CSV table of C-alpha atoms and ligand atoms in Angstrom, one decimal:
chain,number,residue,atom,x,y,z
A,10,MET,CA,104.8,10.6,-3.3
A,11,ALA,CA,102.4,9.0,-5.6
A,12,GLU,CA,103.2,9.1,-9.3
A,13,ILE,CA,101.2,11.6,-11.3
A,14,ARG,CA,100.0,9.9,-14.5
A,15,SER,CA,99.0,11.6,-17.7
A,16,LEU,CA,95.4,11.5,-19.1
A,17,GLU,CA,96.7,9.1,-21.8
A,18,GLU,CA,98.1,6.7,-19.2
A,19,LEU,CA,94.9,6.8,-17.2
A,20,GLN,CA,93.0,5.9,-20.4
A,21,THR,CA,95.3,3.0,-21.2
A,22,PRO,CA,93.6,-0.4,-20.7
A,23,ASP,CA,95.0,-2.6,-17.9
A,24,SER,CA,96.5,-5.7,-19.6
A,25,THR,CA,95.3,-7.9,-16.7
A,26,ALA,CA,91.7,-7.0,-17.6
A,27,LEU,CA,92.1,-7.9,-21.2
A,28,VAL,CA,92.8,-11.6,-20.7
A,29,PHE,CA,89.2,-12.2,-19.4
A,30,THR,CA,87.2,-13.3,-22.4
A,31,PRO,CA,83.8,-14.9,-23.0
A,32,TYR,CA,85.6,-18.2,-23.3
A,33,GLY,CA,87.6,-17.9,-20.0
A,34,LEU,CA,91.2,-16.8,-19.7
A,35,GLY,CA,92.9,-16.3,-23.0
A,36,ALA,CA,95.0,-14.2,-25.2
A,37,PRO,CA,94.3,-10.4,-24.5
A,38,MET,CA,91.2,-9.2,-26.3
A,39,PRO,CA,91.1,-5.9,-28.2
A,40,ALA,CA,90.1,-3.1,-25.7
A,41,GLU,CA,86.9,-2.3,-27.6
A,42,ARG,CA,85.7,-5.9,-27.3
A,43,SER,CA,86.8,-6.1,-23.7
A,44,ALA,CA,84.8,-3.0,-22.9
A,45,GLU,CA,81.7,-4.6,-24.3
A,46,PHE,CA,82.3,-7.9,-22.7
A,47,LEU,CA,82.8,-6.4,-19.2
A,48,GLN,CA,79.6,-4.4,-19.5
A,49,GLN,CA,77.7,-7.5,-20.7
A,50,LEU,CA,78.8,-9.4,-17.6
A,51,VAL,CA,76.7,-7.1,-15.4
A,52,ALA,CA,74.1,-6.0,-17.9
A,53,GLY,CA,71.5,-8.6,-16.8
A,54,CYS,CA,71.1,-7.3,-13.2
A,55,GLU,CA,68.2,-5.0,-12.7
A,56,ILE,CA,66.9,-3.6,-9.5
A,57,ALA,CA,63.1,-4.0,-9.2
A,58,PRO,CA,60.6,-1.1,-8.9
A,59,GLY,CA,59.9,-0.2,-5.3
A,60,VAL,CA,63.4,-0.7,-3.9
A,61,ALA,CA,64.5,2.1,-1.6
A,62,GLU,CA,66.3,4.9,-3.4
A,63,GLY,CA,69.6,4.7,-1.4
A,64,THR,CA,70.1,1.0,-2.2
A,65,ARG,CA,69.2,1.5,-5.9
A,66,ARG,CA,71.7,4.3,-6.3
A,67,GLU,CA,74.4,2.4,-4.6
A,68,PHE,CA,73.7,-0.6,-6.9
A,69,ASP,CA,73.6,1.6,-10.1
A,70,ARG,CA,76.9,3.1,-9.1
A,71,LEU,CA,78.7,-0.2,-8.7
A,72,GLN,CA,77.2,-1.5,-11.9
A,73,ARG,CA,78.5,1.6,-13.7
A,74,LEU,CA,82.0,1.5,-12.1
A,75,PHE,CA,82.5,-2.1,-12.9
A,76,ALA,CA,83.4,-1.3,-16.5
A,77,TYR,CA,86.2,1.0,-15.4
A,78,GLY,CA,88.1,-2.1,-14.3
A,79,LEU,CA,89.2,-2.1,-17.9
A,80,PHE,CA,91.6,0.7,-17.0
A,81,ASP,CA,92.5,-0.4,-13.5
A,82,TYR,CA,92.0,-4.0,-12.6
A,83,ASP,CA,91.7,-3.2,-8.9
A,84,VAL,CA,88.3,-1.6,-9.5
A,85,PHE,CA,86.9,-5.2,-9.6
A,86,THR,CA,88.1,-5.8,-6.1
A,87,VAL,CA,86.7,-2.5,-4.8
A,88,VAL,CA,83.3,-3.1,-6.5
A,89,ASP,CA,83.2,-6.6,-5.1
A,90,ASP,CA,84.0,-5.5,-1.5
A,91,ARG,CA,81.6,-2.6,-1.7
A,92,ALA,CA,78.7,-4.8,-3.0
A,93,LEU,CA,78.9,-6.8,0.3
A,94,LEU,CA,78.5,-3.7,2.3
A,95,VAL,CA,75.5,-2.6,0.2
A,96,MET,CA,73.8,-5.9,1.3
A,97,GLU,CA,73.7,-4.5,4.8
A,98,GLN,CA,72.5,-1.1,3.6
A,99,ALA,CA,69.7,-2.8,1.8
A,100,LEU,CA,68.7,-4.7,4.9
A,101,ARG,CA,68.7,-1.4,6.9
A,102,GLU,CA,66.6,0.4,4.4
A,103,ARG,CA,64.1,-2.5,4.1
A,104,PHE,CA,63.9,-2.6,7.9
A,105,ILE,CA,62.9,1.0,8.1
A,106,GLN,CA,60.2,0.5,5.4
A,107,TRP,CA,59.0,-2.7,7.1
A,108,CYS,CA,58.6,-1.2,10.6
A,109,ALA,CA,56.6,1.8,9.3
A,110,GLY,CA,57.5,4.2,12.1
A,111,ALA,CA,57.7,1.9,15.2
A,112,VAL,CA,59.4,-1.3,16.4
A,113,ALA,CA,57.9,-3.6,19.0
A,114,PHE,CA,60.0,-5.4,21.7
A,115,GLU,CA,58.9,-8.2,24.0
A,116,ASP,CA,60.5,-9.4,27.2
A,117,ALA,CA,61.1,-13.1,26.6
A,118,ASN,CA,61.4,-13.5,30.4
A,119,GLY,CA,57.9,-12.0,30.9
A,120,LEU,CA,59.0,-9.5,33.6
A,121,GLU,CA,58.0,-6.3,31.8
A,122,PRO,CA,55.2,-5.4,29.4
A,123,PRO,CA,56.0,-5.1,25.6
A,124,ARG,CA,57.4,-1.8,24.5
A,125,ILE,CA,56.8,0.1,21.3
A,126,GLU,CA,59.6,2.5,20.2
A,127,PRO,CA,59.0,5.1,17.5
A,128,VAL,CA,61.7,5.1,14.8
A,129,GLY,CA,62.2,7.0,11.6
A,130,THR,CA,65.8,6.3,10.8
A,131,TYR,CA,68.1,3.3,11.3
A,132,ASP,CA,70.2,5.3,13.8
A,133,GLU,CA,67.0,5.6,15.9
A,134,VAL,CA,66.6,1.8,15.7
A,135,LEU,CA,70.1,1.3,17.0
A,136,ALA,CA,69.4,3.9,19.8
A,137,ALA,CA,66.2,2.1,20.8
A,138,VAL,CA,68.1,-1.3,21.0
A,139,LYS,CA,70.8,0.3,23.1
A,140,LYS,CA,68.3,2.0,25.4
A,141,LEU,CA,66.6,-1.3,26.1
A,142,GLY,CA,69.9,-3.0,26.7
A,143,ARG,CA,70.7,-0.5,29.4
A,144,ARG,CA,67.4,-1.2,31.2
A,145,ASN,CA,68.6,-4.7,32.1
A,146,ARG,CA,68.8,-4.9,35.9
A,147,PRO,CA,71.9,-5.9,37.9
A,148,ARG,CA,73.0,-9.4,37.4
A,149,GLN,CA,71.8,-10.9,40.6
A,150,GLN,CA,68.2,-10.2,39.9
A,151,PRO,CA,66.1,-11.7,37.1
A,152,SER,CA,66.4,-9.3,34.2
A,153,PRO,CA,64.3,-8.8,31.1
A,154,HIS,CA,65.4,-10.4,27.9
A,155,TRP,CA,64.3,-8.0,25.1
A,156,GLN,CA,63.5,-9.4,21.7
A,157,LEU,CA,62.3,-7.8,18.5
A,158,LYS,CA,58.8,-8.8,17.4
A,159,ALA,CA,59.1,-10.0,13.7
A,160,GLY,CA,56.1,-11.7,12.1
A,161,ARG,CA,54.9,-14.6,14.3
A,162,THR,CA,58.0,-14.8,16.3
A,163,SER,CA,60.4,-12.7,18.4
A,164,ILE,CA,64.1,-12.7,17.8
A,165,ASP,CA,67.3,-11.6,19.5
A,166,PHE,CA,68.2,-8.3,17.7
A,167,ASN,CA,71.2,-6.0,18.3
A,168,GLY,CA,70.8,-4.1,15.0
A,169,MET,CA,74.0,-5.6,13.5
A,170,LEU,CA,74.2,-7.6,10.3
A,171,ALA,CA,73.4,-11.0,11.9
A,172,GLY,CA,70.4,-9.5,13.6
A,173,LEU,CA,69.1,-8.0,10.4
A,174,ARG,CA,69.5,-11.3,8.6
A,175,ALA,CA,67.5,-13.1,11.3
A,176,TRP,CA,64.9,-10.4,11.1
A,177,ALA,CA,64.5,-10.7,7.3
A,178,ARG,CA,64.1,-14.5,7.6
A,179,ALA,CA,61.6,-14.2,10.5
A,180,ALA,CA,59.6,-11.5,8.6
A,181,GLY,CA,59.4,-13.9,5.6
A,182,LEU,CA,61.3,-11.5,3.3
A,183,LEU,CA,64.1,-14.0,2.5
A,184,ARG,CA,63.4,-17.5,1.4
A,185,GLY,CA,64.9,-20.8,0.5
A,186,GLN,CA,66.8,-23.2,2.8
A,187,ARG,CA,69.9,-23.6,0.5
A,188,THR,CA,70.3,-19.8,0.2
A,189,ARG,CA,70.1,-19.5,4.0
A,190,GLY,CA,73.6,-21.0,4.1
A,191,ILE,CA,74.8,-18.8,1.3
A,192,GLU,CA,73.5,-15.7,3.2
A,193,HIS,CA,75.6,-16.9,6.1
A,194,ALA,CA,78.7,-17.1,3.9
A,195,MET,CA,78.0,-13.7,2.4
A,196,SER,CA,77.8,-12.1,5.8
A,197,HIS,CA,81.1,-13.7,6.7
A,198,LEU,CA,82.6,-12.2,3.6
A,199,ARG,CA,81.1,-8.8,4.4
A,200,ASN,CA,82.7,-9.0,7.9
A,201,ALA,CA,86.1,-9.8,6.2
A,202,VAL,CA,85.6,-6.7,4.0
A,203,ALA,CA,84.7,-4.4,6.9
A,204,HIS,CA,87.6,-5.6,9.0
A,205,PRO,CA,90.3,-6.7,6.4
A,206,THR,CA,93.4,-8.5,7.6
A,207,SER,CA,95.1,-9.1,4.3
A,208,TYR,CA,95.4,-7.8,0.8
A,209,HIS,CA,93.3,-9.5,-1.8
A,210,ARG,CA,92.3,-9.3,-5.4
A,211,THR,CA,89.0,-10.3,-7.1
A,212,THR,CA,88.5,-11.2,-10.8
A,213,PRO,CA,85.9,-9.5,-13.0
A,214,VAL,CA,84.1,-12.9,-13.1
A,215,GLU,CA,83.8,-13.1,-9.3
A,216,ALA,CA,82.9,-9.4,-9.0
A,217,ALA,CA,80.1,-9.8,-11.7
A,218,ARG,CA,78.7,-12.8,-9.8
A,219,THR,CA,78.7,-10.8,-6.6
A,220,LEU,CA,76.7,-8.0,-8.3
A,221,HIS,CA,74.2,-10.6,-9.7
A,222,ASP,CA,73.8,-12.1,-6.2
A,223,LEU,CA,73.4,-8.6,-4.7
A,224,ALA,CA,70.7,-7.8,-7.3
A,225,GLU,CA,68.8,-11.0,-6.4
A,226,PHE,CA,69.2,-10.3,-2.7
A,227,VAL,CA,67.9,-6.7,-3.0
A,228,ASN,CA,65.0,-7.7,-5.3
A,229,GLN,CA,63.9,-10.6,-3.0
A,230,LEU,CA,64.0,-8.2,0.0
A,231,TRP,CA,61.5,-6.1,-1.8
A,232,GLY,CA,59.3,-9.1,-2.8
A,233,HIS,CA,60.6,-9.8,-6.3
A,234,PRO,CA,62.2,-13.3,-6.8
A,235,THR,CA,64.4,-13.6,-9.9
A,236,PRO,CA,63.3,-15.6,-12.9
A,237,GLY,CA,66.0,-18.3,-13.4
A,238,GLY,CA,67.8,-17.0,-10.3
A,239,ARG,CA,70.6,-18.7,-8.4
A,240,LEU,CA,69.7,-17.5,-4.9
A,241,TYR,CA,66.0,-16.5,-4.9
A,242,PRO,CA,64.5,-18.1,-8.1
A,243,ALA,CA,61.0,-17.2,-9.1
A,244,PRO,CA,58.5,-20.0,-9.6
A,245,VAL,CA,59.4,-22.2,-12.5
A,246,ASP,CA,57.3,-23.4,-15.5
A,247,ARG,CA,56.1,-27.0,-15.7
A,248,ASP,CA,55.1,-28.7,-18.9
A,249,VAL,CA,53.0,-31.7,-19.8
A,250,VAL,CA,55.5,-34.4,-20.5
A,251,VAL,CA,55.2,-38.1,-21.3
A,252,MET,CA,57.3,-40.8,-19.6
A,253,ALA,CA,57.7,-44.2,-21.2
A,254,TRP,CA,59.5,-47.3,-19.9
A,255,ASN,CA,59.7,-51.0,-20.6
A,256,ASP,CA,60.8,-54.2,-18.8
A,257,GLU,CA,64.4,-53.9,-20.0
A,258,GLY,CA,64.9,-50.8,-17.9
A,259,SER,CA,64.7,-48.3,-20.7
A,260,ILE,CA,63.1,-45.0,-19.6
A,261,HIS,CA,62.3,-42.0,-21.8
A,262,MET,CA,60.9,-38.5,-21.2
A,263,ALA,CA,59.6,-36.2,-24.0
A,264,GLN,CA,57.2,-33.4,-24.5
A,265,ALA,CA,53.7,-34.8,-24.6
A,266,ASP,CA,53.3,-34.1,-28.3
A,267,ALA,CA,56.0,-36.7,-29.0
A,268,LEU,CA,53.2,-39.2,-28.5
A,269,ARG,CA,52.0,-38.3,-32.0
A,270,ASP,CA,55.1,-39.9,-33.5
A,271,ASP,CA,54.6,-43.6,-33.8
A,272,THR,CA,58.1,-45.0,-33.3
A,273,GLY,CA,56.8,-48.6,-33.5
A,274,ALA,CA,58.4,-49.3,-30.1
A,275,GLU,CA,56.6,-52.1,-28.4
A,276,GLY,CA,56.3,-53.2,-24.7
A,277,PHE,CA,56.4,-49.6,-23.3
A,278,LEU,CA,54.1,-48.2,-20.7
A,279,TYR,CA,53.3,-44.5,-20.8
A,280,ILE,CA,52.3,-41.9,-18.2
A,281,LEU,CA,51.6,-38.2,-18.5
A,282,ILE,CA,52.9,-35.8,-15.8
A,283,LEU,CA,53.6,-32.2,-15.1
A,284,SER,CA,57.4,-31.7,-14.9
A,285,VAL,CA,59.9,-28.9,-14.5
A,286,SER,CA,62.7,-31.0,-15.9
A,287,ARG,CA,61.2,-31.4,-19.4
A,288,PRO,CA,63.7,-32.0,-22.2
A,289,GLY,CA,65.3,-28.7,-23.1
A,290,SER,CA,64.7,-27.1,-19.7
A,291,GLN,CA,67.5,-25.3,-17.9
A,292,TYR,CA,66.5,-27.3,-14.8
A,293,GLU,CA,68.2,-30.6,-14.8
A,294,ASP,CA,66.7,-33.1,-12.4
A,295,PRO,CA,69.1,-35.9,-11.6
A,296,HIS,CA,66.2,-38.0,-10.3
A,297,TRP,CA,63.7,-37.4,-13.2
A,298,ALA,CA,63.5,-41.1,-13.9
A,299,ALA,CA,62.5,-42.0,-10.4
A,300,PHE,CA,59.0,-40.5,-10.7
A,301,ASP,CA,56.5,-42.0,-8.2
A,302,THR,CA,52.9,-40.7,-7.5
A,303,ARG,CA,53.2,-41.3,-3.8
A,304,PHE,CA,56.7,-40.1,-3.0
A,305,GLU,CA,58.6,-36.9,-3.8
A,306,THR,CA,61.3,-38.8,-5.6
A,307,THR,CA,62.1,-36.2,-8.3
A,308,GLN,CA,64.1,-33.2,-7.3
A,309,PHE,CA,61.7,-30.7,-8.6
A,310,PRO,CA,58.0,-31.1,-7.9
A,311,SER,CA,56.2,-33.3,-10.4
A,312,GLU,CA,52.5,-34.0,-10.7
A,313,TYR,CA,50.7,-37.1,-11.9
A,314,LEU,CA,48.1,-36.6,-14.6
A,315,TRP,CA,47.3,-39.9,-16.3
A,316,GLY,CA,48.4,-43.5,-16.8
A,317,PRO,CA,49.9,-45.9,-17.1
A,318,GLY,CA,48.6,-47.1,-20.4
A,319,SER,CA,49.5,-47.5,-24.1
A,320,ARG,CA,50.7,-44.8,-26.4
A,321,SER,CA,47.3,-44.6,-28.2
A,322,GLU,CA,45.4,-44.4,-24.8
A,323,ALA,CA,47.8,-41.6,-23.6
A,324,LEU,CA,47.2,-39.7,-26.9
A,325,ALA,CA,43.4,-40.1,-26.6
A,326,TRP,CA,43.5,-38.7,-23.1
A,327,LEU,CA,45.8,-35.9,-24.1
A,328,ASP,CA,43.5,-34.8,-26.9
A,329,ALA,CA,40.3,-35.2,-24.8
A,330,GLU,CA,41.6,-33.3,-21.8
A,331,GLN,CA,44.1,-30.9,-23.4
A,332,PRO,CA,46.0,-30.3,-20.1
A,333,THR,CA,48.2,-27.3,-19.9
A,334,GLY,CA,51.4,-26.5,-18.0
A,335,ASP,CA,51.6,-24.4,-14.8
A,336,THR,CA,54.2,-22.7,-12.6
A,337,VAL,CA,55.5,-24.0,-9.3
A,338,ASP,CA,57.6,-22.7,-6.5
A,339,TYR,CA,60.1,-25.3,-5.3
A,340,LEU,CA,61.7,-23.4,-2.4
A,341,ASP,CA,60.8,-24.1,1.3
A,342,ARG,CA,58.6,-27.1,0.6
A,343,VAL,CA,57.2,-29.1,3.5
A,344,PHE,CA,57.9,-32.9,3.4
A,345,MET,CA,56.9,-35.7,5.7
A,346,LEU,CA,59.2,-38.7,6.1
A,347,ARG,CA,58.3,-42.1,7.6
A,348,GLU,CA,60.7,-44.2,9.6
A,349,HIS,CA,59.5,-47.7,10.4
A,350,ASP,CA,61.3,-50.9,11.4
A,351,GLY,CA,64.7,-49.3,11.0
A,352,GLN,CA,63.9,-48.1,7.5
A,353,LEU,CA,63.7,-44.4,6.4
A,354,TYR,CA,61.4,-43.9,3.4
A,355,PRO,CA,61.6,-41.2,0.8
A,356,PRO,CA,59.8,-37.8,1.5
A,357,MET,CA,56.1,-37.5,0.9
A,358,HIS,CA,53.9,-34.5,0.1
A,359,PRO,CA,51.8,-33.8,3.3
A,360,GLU,CA,48.6,-34.3,1.3
A,361,VAL,CA,49.7,-37.8,0.2
A,362,ALA,CA,51.0,-38.7,3.7
A,363,ALA,CA,47.6,-37.5,5.1
A,364,GLY,CA,45.8,-39.9,2.8
A,365,LEU,CA,47.6,-43.0,4.0
A,366,THR,CA,45.8,-45.9,5.7
A,367,GLU,CA,46.2,-46.5,9.5
A,368,GLU,CA,48.6,-49.4,8.7
A,369,GLU,CA,50.7,-47.2,6.5
A,370,GLN,CA,50.8,-44.4,9.1
A,371,ARG,CA,52.7,-46.6,11.7
A,372,GLY,CA,56.2,-45.6,12.8
A,373,THR,CA,57.9,-42.3,13.5
A,374,TRP,CA,57.3,-39.4,11.3
A,375,HIS,CA,59.4,-36.3,10.6
A,376,THR,CA,58.2,-33.0,9.1
A,377,VAL,CA,61.0,-31.1,7.4
A,378,ARG,CA,61.1,-27.9,5.3
A,379,ALA,CA,63.6,-28.0,2.5
A,380,ASP,CA,64.0,-26.9,-1.1
A,381,PHE,CA,64.6,-30.4,-2.4
A,382,PRO,CA,63.4,-33.9,-1.1
A,383,GLN,CA,67.0,-35.1,-1.1
A,384,HIS,CA,67.9,-32.4,1.5
A,385,ALA,CA,65.1,-33.4,3.8
A,386,PHE,CA,66.0,-37.1,3.5
A,387,SER,CA,69.8,-36.4,4.2
A,388,HIS,CA,68.8,-34.3,7.2
A,389,VAL,CA,66.6,-37.0,8.8
A,390,ARG,CA,69.2,-39.7,8.1
A,391,GLY,CA,71.8,-37.4,9.7
A,392,LEU,CA,69.7,-37.0,12.8
A,393,ASN,CA,70.0,-40.8,13.4
A,394,GLY,CA,73.5,-41.3,12.1
A,395,ASN,CA,75.4,-38.6,13.9
A,396,PRO,CA,73.8,-37.5,17.2
A,397,GLY,CA,74.1,-33.7,17.7
A,398,ALA,CA,75.3,-33.0,14.2
A,399,HIS,CA,71.9,-32.0,12.8
A,400,SER,CA,69.3,-29.8,14.6
A,401,ARG,CA,66.1,-31.4,15.9
A,402,THR,CA,64.3,-28.0,15.9
A,403,GLY,CA,64.3,-25.0,13.6
A,404,ASP,CA,67.0,-24.2,11.1
A,405,CYS,CA,69.5,-27.0,10.9
A,406,LYS,CA,73.0,-25.8,11.7
A,407,ASN,CA,74.5,-28.4,9.5
A,408,CYS,CA,72.4,-28.7,6.3
A,409,PRO,CA,69.8,-26.8,4.2
A,410,ALA,CA,66.8,-28.1,6.2
A,411,HIS,CA,64.4,-26.7,8.7
A,412,HIS,CA,63.2,-29.2,11.3
A,413,LEU,CA,59.5,-28.8,12.2
A,414,SER,CA,58.6,-32.0,14.1
A,415,SER,CA,59.3,-35.6,14.9
A,416,GLY,CA,56.7,-37.9,16.5
A,417,SER,CA,53.5,-39.8,15.5
A,418,HIS,CA,51.9,-39.4,12.1
A,419,SER,CA,49.3,-37.0,13.5
A,420,GLN,CA,51.9,-34.9,15.3
A,421,ALA,CA,53.9,-34.6,12.1
A,422,LEU,CA,50.8,-33.7,10.1
A,423,GLN,CA,49.8,-31.1,12.7
A,424,ALA,CA,53.3,-29.5,12.3
A,425,ALA,CA,52.8,-29.3,8.6
A,426,GLU,CA,49.3,-27.8,9.0
A,427,ASP,CA,50.6,-25.2,11.4
A,428,LEU,CA,52.9,-23.9,8.7
A,429,ILE,CA,50.9,-24.4,5.4
A,430,GLY,CA,47.3,-24.5,6.6
A,431,VAL,CA,44.7,-27.2,6.2
A,432,VAL,CA,46.1,-30.3,4.4
A,433,VAL,CA,43.5,-32.1,2.3
A,434,PRO,CA,44.3,-35.8,2.1
A,435,ARG,CA,44.7,-37.3,-1.4
A,436,ARG,CA,45.4,-40.8,-2.5
A,437,PRO,CA,46.8,-41.0,-6.0
A,438,PRO,CA,46.9,-44.3,-7.8
A,439,THR,CA,50.2,-46.1,-7.2
A,440,VAL,CA,52.4,-45.5,-10.2
A,441,GLN,CA,56.1,-45.7,-10.1
A,442,ILE,CA,58.9,-46.1,-12.5
A,443,PRO,CA,60.5,-49.4,-11.5
A,444,ASP,CA,64.1,-49.9,-10.4
A,445,SER,CA,65.1,-46.5,-9.0
A,446,LEU,CA,68.7,-46.6,-7.8
A,447,SER,CA,68.4,-43.3,-5.9
A,448,TRP,CA,65.3,-44.3,-3.9
A,449,PRO,CA,65.3,-48.1,-3.5
A,450,HIS,CA,62.9,-48.3,-0.5
A,451,ARG,CA,59.2,-47.5,-0.8
A,452,PHE,CA,56.1,-48.9,1.0
B,161,ZN,ZN1,70.4,-31.2,9.0
């Protein structure tokens, strides 16, 4: 029989919880500070307005229960496991809102006309899927292959978690190529939670991160990306920054106003650009010094404004034009990559690729959707290096890239336009910071 504990025992802090401190694992904290610390860990997650009531209440409950891990460390594991199941509930509730009373199915084999099934609850969705599955004819005859219509495509859909994820992507509700892999990993974890095979324990730090991820997931499903988010970040701010370099390989970046301080440094060239990775920004760009007007050589999107020229010329332009910053979405960007004479070149913005001369258009072109240019580049290099490892169409099974097309320049440009609309060619002046180690080959 289970031991009956007194109220006082139930209210006694669990010593395992007390060793988690703001500085990592350490000497046990006083219980009062631990209570505050644990609540702070999950205080930042907020569910956006408009999210379905069931999902919101599940989330609020987990966020509230989290603090009770102070009295029983196992609460963190239970909250963490439950959060993964709420992910599926959120998908179901969002699905019901999205289909607004009816789901449409198409026969991919073209044997039967499309069907519309009225649905009001998710159980009715599952029943409709089952009913269509039963209508398949005996194996010898050609049978219909029913698919759910979602956005511009139709997808295989059995109503389970994998089908819901595919639907949310096809319907454009989830975004980002890197996070596509994380969603995959999360649904593996959810399956492990639904069908456990072993005992496990989760730390408060891990459980808090799961709740943050869940909040981002839910908010994105309802159309709200997260400012500074890990999974579904909102568009980020770009500032006007100055870059300066000299022949000795010295490269600097600063807020544009730094031009007003005359350091007396000679032999420098200056340019002005819009950049996410400005000094002091939370977004570190490992390739910030590789800026090039023609290639997407920085990790976050940069934009050329002026230069190169002297410090006083840069300052004069800055004062005359008074440029301001903007915001930019860096997820799911479309890049075009040229391969010519055995050389793969860095990704280009479709507008810049469209503005190339006929001579520069020669070779094989690849159109790839990715969050970062480095991902697009690695994917195309992988296509050639290891046959079969990377996908030549759609979501790559091996990396955070979505392959749109390979072929001539015009075919690749058409593939980009099919996705993002008319591409207006542009031909920026050739300005590049010399001696980039990360992107040595340009044309
Ligand atoms: Zn790939």
